[in-house]
Coordinates of C-alpha atoms in Angstrom, one line a residue:
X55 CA 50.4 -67.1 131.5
X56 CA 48.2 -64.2 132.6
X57 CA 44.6 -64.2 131.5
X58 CA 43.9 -61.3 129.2
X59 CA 40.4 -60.0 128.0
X60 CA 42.1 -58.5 124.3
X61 CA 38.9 -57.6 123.4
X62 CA 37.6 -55.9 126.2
X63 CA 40.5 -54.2 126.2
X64 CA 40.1 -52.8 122.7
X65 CA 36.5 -51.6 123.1
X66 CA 37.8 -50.0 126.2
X67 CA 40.9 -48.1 123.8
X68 CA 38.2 -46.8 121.6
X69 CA 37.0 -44.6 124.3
X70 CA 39.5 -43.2 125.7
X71 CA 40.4 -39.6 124.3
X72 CA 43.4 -38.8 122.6
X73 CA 43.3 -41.9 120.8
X74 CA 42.4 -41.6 117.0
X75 CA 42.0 -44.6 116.1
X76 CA 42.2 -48.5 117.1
X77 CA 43.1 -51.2 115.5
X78 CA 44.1 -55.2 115.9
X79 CA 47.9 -56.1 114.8
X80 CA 49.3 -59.7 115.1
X81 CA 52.8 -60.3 116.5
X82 CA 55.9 -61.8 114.6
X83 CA 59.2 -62.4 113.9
X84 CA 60.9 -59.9 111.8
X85 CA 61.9 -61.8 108.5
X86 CA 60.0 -62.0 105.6
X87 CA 59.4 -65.8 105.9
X88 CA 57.7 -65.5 109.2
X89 CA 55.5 -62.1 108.0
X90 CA 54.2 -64.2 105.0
X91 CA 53.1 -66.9 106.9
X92 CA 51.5 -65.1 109.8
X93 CA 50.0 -62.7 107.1
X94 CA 48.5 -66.1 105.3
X95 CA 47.4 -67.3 109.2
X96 CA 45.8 -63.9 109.8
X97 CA 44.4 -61.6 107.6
X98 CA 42.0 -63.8 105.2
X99 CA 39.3 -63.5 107.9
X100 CA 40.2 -59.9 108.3
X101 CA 39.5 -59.4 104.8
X102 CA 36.6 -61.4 104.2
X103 CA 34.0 -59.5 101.7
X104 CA 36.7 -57.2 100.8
X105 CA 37.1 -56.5 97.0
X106 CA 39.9 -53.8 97.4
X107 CA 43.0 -53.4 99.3
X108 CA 46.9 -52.3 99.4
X109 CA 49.5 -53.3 101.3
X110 CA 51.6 -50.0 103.3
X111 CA 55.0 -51.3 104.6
X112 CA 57.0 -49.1 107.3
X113 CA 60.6 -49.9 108.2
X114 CA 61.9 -48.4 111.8
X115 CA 64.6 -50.8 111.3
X116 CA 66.4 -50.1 108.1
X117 CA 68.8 -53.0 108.7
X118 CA 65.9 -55.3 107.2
X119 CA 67.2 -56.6 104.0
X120 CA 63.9 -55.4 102.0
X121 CA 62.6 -52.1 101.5
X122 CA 58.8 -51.3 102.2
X123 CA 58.1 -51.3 98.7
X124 CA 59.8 -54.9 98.5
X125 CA 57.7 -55.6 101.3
X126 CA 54.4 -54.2 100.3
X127 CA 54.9 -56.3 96.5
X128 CA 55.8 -59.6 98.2
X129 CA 52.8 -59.5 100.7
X130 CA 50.5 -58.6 98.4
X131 CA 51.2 -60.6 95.7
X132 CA 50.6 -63.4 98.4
X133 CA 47.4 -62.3 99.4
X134 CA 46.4 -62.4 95.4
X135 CA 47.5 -65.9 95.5
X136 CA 45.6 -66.4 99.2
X137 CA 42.4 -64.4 97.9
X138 CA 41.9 -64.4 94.1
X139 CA 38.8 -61.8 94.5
X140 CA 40.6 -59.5 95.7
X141 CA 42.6 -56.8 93.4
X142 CA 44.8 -53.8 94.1
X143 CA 43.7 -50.2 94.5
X144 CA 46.6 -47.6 95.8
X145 CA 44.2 -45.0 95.5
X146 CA 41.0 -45.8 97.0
X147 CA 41.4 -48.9 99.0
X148 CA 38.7 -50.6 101.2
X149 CA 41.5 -52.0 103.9
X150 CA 44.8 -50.8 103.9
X151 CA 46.7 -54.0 105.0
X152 CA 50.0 -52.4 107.1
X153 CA 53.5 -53.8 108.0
X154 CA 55.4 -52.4 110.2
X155 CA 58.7 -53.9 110.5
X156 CA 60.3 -52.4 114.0
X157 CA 63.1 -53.2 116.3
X158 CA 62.0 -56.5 117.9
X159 CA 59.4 -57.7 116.0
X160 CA 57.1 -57.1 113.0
X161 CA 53.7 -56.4 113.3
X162 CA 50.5 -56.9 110.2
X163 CA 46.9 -55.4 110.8
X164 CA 44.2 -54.6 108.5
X165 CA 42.4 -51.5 109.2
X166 CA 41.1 -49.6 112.1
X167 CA 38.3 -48.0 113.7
X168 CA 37.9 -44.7 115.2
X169 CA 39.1 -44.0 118.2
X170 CA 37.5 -41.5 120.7
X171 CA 39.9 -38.6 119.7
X172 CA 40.4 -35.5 121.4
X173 CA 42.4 -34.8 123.8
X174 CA 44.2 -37.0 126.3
X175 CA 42.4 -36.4 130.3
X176 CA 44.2 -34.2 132.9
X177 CA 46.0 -32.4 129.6
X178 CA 43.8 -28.9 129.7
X179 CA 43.1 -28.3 133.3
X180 CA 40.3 -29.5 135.5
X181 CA 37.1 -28.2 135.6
X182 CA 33.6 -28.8 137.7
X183 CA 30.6 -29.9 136.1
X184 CA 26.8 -29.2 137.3
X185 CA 25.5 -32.4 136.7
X186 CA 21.6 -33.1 137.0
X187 CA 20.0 -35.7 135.8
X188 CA 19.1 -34.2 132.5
X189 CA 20.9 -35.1 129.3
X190 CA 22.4 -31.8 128.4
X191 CA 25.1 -32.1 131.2
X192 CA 26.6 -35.7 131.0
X193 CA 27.1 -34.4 127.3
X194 CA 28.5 -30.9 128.1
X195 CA 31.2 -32.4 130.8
X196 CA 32.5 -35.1 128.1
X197 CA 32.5 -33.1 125.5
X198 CA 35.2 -31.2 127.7
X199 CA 36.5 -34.2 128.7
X200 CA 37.7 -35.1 125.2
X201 CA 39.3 -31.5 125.3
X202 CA 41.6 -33.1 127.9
X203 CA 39.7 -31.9 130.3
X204 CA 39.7 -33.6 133.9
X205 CA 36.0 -33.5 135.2
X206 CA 34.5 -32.8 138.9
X207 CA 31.2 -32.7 139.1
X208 CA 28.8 -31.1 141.5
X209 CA 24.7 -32.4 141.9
X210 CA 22.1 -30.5 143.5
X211 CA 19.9 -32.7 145.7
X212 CA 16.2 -31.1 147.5
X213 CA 15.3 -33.8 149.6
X214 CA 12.6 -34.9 150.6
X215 CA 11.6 -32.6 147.4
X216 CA 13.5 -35.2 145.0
X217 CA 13.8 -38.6 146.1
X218 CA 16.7 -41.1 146.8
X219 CA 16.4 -42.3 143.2
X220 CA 17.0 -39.3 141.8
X221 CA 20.6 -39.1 143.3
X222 CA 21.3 -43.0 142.1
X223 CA 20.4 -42.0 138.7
X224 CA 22.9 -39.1 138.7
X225 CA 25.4 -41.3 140.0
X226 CA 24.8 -43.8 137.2
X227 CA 25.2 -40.5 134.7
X228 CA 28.2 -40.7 136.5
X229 CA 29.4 -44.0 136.1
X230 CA 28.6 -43.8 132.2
X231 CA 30.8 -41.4 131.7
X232 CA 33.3 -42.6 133.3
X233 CA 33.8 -45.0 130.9
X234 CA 35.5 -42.2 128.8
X235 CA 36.7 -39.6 131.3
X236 CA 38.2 -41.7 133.7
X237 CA 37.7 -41.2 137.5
X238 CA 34.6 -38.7 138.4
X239 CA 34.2 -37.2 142.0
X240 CA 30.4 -36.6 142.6
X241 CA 30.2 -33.9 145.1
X242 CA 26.1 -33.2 145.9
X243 CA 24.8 -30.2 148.1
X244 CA 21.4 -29.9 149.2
X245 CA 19.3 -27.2 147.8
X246 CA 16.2 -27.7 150.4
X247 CA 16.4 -24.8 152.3
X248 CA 17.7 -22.4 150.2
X249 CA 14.8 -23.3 147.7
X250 CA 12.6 -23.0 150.7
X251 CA 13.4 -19.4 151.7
X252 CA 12.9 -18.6 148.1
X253 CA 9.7 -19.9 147.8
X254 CA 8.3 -17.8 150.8
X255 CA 10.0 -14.8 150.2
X256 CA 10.4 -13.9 146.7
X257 CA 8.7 -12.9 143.8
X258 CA 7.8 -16.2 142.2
X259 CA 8.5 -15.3 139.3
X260 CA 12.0 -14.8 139.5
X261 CA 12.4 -18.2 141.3
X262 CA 14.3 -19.9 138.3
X263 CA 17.2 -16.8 138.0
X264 CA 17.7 -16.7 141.3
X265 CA 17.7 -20.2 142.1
X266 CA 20.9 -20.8 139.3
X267 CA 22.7 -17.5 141.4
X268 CA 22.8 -19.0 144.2
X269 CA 24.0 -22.8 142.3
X270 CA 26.8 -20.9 140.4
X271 CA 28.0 -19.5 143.9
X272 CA 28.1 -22.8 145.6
X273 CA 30.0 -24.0 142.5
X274 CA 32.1 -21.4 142.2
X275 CA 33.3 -22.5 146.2
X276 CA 33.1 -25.7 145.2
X277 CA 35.6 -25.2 141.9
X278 CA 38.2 -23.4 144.7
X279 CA 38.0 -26.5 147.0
X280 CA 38.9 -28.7 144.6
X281 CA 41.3 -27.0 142.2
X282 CA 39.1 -26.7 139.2
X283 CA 39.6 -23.5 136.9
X284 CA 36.3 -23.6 135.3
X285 CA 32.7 -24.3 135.6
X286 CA 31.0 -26.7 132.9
X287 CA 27.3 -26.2 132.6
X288 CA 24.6 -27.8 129.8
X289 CA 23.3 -25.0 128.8
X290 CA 21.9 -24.2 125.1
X291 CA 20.8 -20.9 124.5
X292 CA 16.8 -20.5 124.8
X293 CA 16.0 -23.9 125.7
X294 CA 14.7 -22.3 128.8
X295 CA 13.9 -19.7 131.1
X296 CA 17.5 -19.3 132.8
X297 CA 19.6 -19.8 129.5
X298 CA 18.3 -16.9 127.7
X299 CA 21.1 -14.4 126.7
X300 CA 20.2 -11.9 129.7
X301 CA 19.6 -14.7 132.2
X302 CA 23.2 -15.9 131.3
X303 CA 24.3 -12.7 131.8
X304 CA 23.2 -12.1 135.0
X305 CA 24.4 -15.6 136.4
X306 CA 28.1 -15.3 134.8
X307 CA 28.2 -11.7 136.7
X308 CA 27.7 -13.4 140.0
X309 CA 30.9 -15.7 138.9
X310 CA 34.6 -15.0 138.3
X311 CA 35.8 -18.2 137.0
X312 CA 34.9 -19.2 133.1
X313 CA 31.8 -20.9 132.7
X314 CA 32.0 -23.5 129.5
X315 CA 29.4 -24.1 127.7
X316 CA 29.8 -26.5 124.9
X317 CA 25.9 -27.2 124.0
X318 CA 25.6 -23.5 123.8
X319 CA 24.8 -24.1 119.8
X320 CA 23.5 -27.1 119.6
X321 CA 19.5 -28.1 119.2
X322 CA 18.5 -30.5 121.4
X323 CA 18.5 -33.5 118.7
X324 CA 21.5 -32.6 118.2
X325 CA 22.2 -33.5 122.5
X326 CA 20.9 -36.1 122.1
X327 CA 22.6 -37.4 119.3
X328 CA 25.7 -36.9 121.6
X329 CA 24.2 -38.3 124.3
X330 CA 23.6 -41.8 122.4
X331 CA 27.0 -41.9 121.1
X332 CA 27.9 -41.7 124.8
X333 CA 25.7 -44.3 126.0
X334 CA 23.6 -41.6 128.7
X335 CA 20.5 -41.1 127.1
X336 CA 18.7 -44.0 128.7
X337 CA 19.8 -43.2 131.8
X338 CA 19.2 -39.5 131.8
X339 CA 15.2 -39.5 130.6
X340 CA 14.2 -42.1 133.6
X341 CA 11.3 -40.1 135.3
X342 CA 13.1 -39.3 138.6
X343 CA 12.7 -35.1 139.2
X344 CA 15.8 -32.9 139.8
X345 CA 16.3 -29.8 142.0
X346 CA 15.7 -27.6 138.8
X347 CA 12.2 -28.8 138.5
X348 CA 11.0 -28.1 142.5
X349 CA 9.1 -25.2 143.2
X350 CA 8.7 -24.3 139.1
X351 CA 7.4 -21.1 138.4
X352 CA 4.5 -20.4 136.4
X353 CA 5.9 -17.4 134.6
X354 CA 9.7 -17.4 134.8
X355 CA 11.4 -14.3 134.2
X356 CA 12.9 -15.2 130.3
X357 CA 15.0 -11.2 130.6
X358 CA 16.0 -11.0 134.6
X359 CA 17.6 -7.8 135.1
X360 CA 20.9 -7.7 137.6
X361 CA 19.3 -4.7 140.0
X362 CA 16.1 -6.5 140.1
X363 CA 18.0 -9.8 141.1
X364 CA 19.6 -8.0 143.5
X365 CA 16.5 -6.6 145.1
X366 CA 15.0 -10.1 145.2
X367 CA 18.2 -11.3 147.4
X368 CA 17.9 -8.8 149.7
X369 CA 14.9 -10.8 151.2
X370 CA 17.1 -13.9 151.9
X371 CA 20.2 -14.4 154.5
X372 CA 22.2 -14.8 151.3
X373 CA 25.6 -15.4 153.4
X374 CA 23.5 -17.9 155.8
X375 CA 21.9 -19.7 153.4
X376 CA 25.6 -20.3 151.0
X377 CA 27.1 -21.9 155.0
X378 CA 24.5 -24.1 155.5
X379 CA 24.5 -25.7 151.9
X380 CA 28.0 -25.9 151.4
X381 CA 28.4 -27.8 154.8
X382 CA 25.5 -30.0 153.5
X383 CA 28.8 -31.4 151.1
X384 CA 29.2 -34.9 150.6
X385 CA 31.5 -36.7 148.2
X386 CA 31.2 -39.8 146.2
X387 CA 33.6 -41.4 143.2
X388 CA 32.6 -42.8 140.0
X389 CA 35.2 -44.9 138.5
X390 CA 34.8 -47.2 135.2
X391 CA 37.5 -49.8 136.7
X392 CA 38.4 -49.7 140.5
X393 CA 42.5 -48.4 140.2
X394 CA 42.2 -48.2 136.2
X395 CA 44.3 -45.4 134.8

């Protein structure tokens, strides 16, 4: 037969959203002979150190000549004779030992784990994440994801500002998450000149605000090209200078689409608690710079106003600046398993 890597396959179920929970089952025929003796075959190592269990029987098939609570007495009275430390608790078992007695065959597990749960992908839309290298975003687009969310994403490169390692980590944020959303475009603009033009011509101060303008209107263009219906950013609310409430405000009313936020509450423990469970955090703290921390200024505006936003983009070639960057677009794809799902 076919080689088949079961157990890779069943780490690989519990993350996939959707799925509440995972658990092992062994395969037999459906009369009660041939579920005792896989049972005996089976589940003593599944129950090893267990001091309390019942048995839950399920009938699809009501032609089988027991009922489930036939079922459940005969199996577990075998497992009493199989297991003499163990003992019966309905209400508060440690395993719940499960047959489930369907149209071609019968089927006996013991337990489960957790699943991812959530959502299943591609069920609630598509949206585009900003993703830097950071660990707020990686977090922010799979906490979407498990929505049922189908995630873009969009990176922000300044070259020769950031360096070539920079982008590779980003792409192996990427990769990472892909082990739970599935297939993830990567599309990266370059933010060199426009950072540039910034940097000469504006008040510093109001580098920061004006810099995540001009990102949400290239991701904004980017969310049209690609059919996404909402922009996913990392934000939490005060953790800097352009996620205060009024520097929010001024960004979204540059932006028509919806902007999710799902680390707007959270504490950045609280990230990175997320981000372990996920399996980015390593990769997002290795010390290669993003685009957000080029050209920082020394006293960021924390309560940017829209008219004097404006006023700082008059000094730019706004529309010039947009048409170079965009046409700076380049794609790559992040996928967990080449032609998987």
């Amino acid at each position: 037969g076919i080689a088949c890597d079961t157990e890779g396959m069943y780490e690989e179920a519990k993350r996939i959203f959707g799925i509440v929970a995972v658990n092992r089952a062994a395969v037999c025929e459906k009369n009660m002979d041939s579920i005792l003796r896989v049972a005996e075959e089976y589940l003593p190592r599944r129950l090893s150190g267990v001091r309390t269990f019942k048995v839950d029987a399920r009938r699809s098939d009501k032609r089988f000549p027991l009922t489930s609570p036939e079922i459940s007495a005969t199996l577990g009275g075998k497992l009493l004779s199989l297991m003499p430390n163990l003992r019966v608790d309905v209400h508060n078992p440690e395993v719940v030992v499960t047959v489930e007695v369907r149209d071609e065959h019968a089927y006996i597990r013991a337990g489960q784990e957790s699943g991812a749960g959530g959502l299943p992908i591609r069920t609630s839309g598509r949206g585009l994440l900003l993703l830097s290298g950071g660990i707020d975003s990686p977090v922010a687009g799979l906490m979407m994801a498990k929505r049922g969310m189908e995630i873009e994403a969009l990176h922000f490169e300044s070259f020769p500002y950031t360096s070539e390692r920079a982008k590779e980590k980003v792409m192996s944020l990427a990769q990472k998450m892909c082990a739970y959303a599935s297939r993830i475009h990567v599309h990266v603009i370059s933010l060199t000149h426009i950072q540039e033009e910034l940097r000469d011509k504006c008040d510093e101060d109001y580098f920061t605000i004006l810099l995540r303008v001009f990102m949400m209107w290239l991701a904004a263009s980017c969310a049209g090209e690609y059919n996404c219906s909402a922009l996913i950013t990392g934000e939490s609310l005060g953790q800097v200078a352009s996620q205060t409430l009024a520097a929010i405000e001024v960004t979204n009313s540059y932006v028509g689409l919806p902007i999710f936020r799902p680390c707007i509450g959270l504490d950045k423990t609280e990230i990175i608690e997320y981000a372990r469970k996920y399996d980015t955090y390593d990769t997002s703290i290795l010390p290669f710079e993003d685009c957000c921390t080029v050209f920082t200024p020394r006293h960021p505006r924390t309560q940017p106003r829209r008219e004097d936003v404006e006023r700082e983009l008059a000094k730019v070639d706004v529309e010039d600046l947009l048409c170079e960057a965009y046409n700076s677009m380049y794609t790559e794809t992040k996928v967990i398993f080449p032609g998987y799902r």
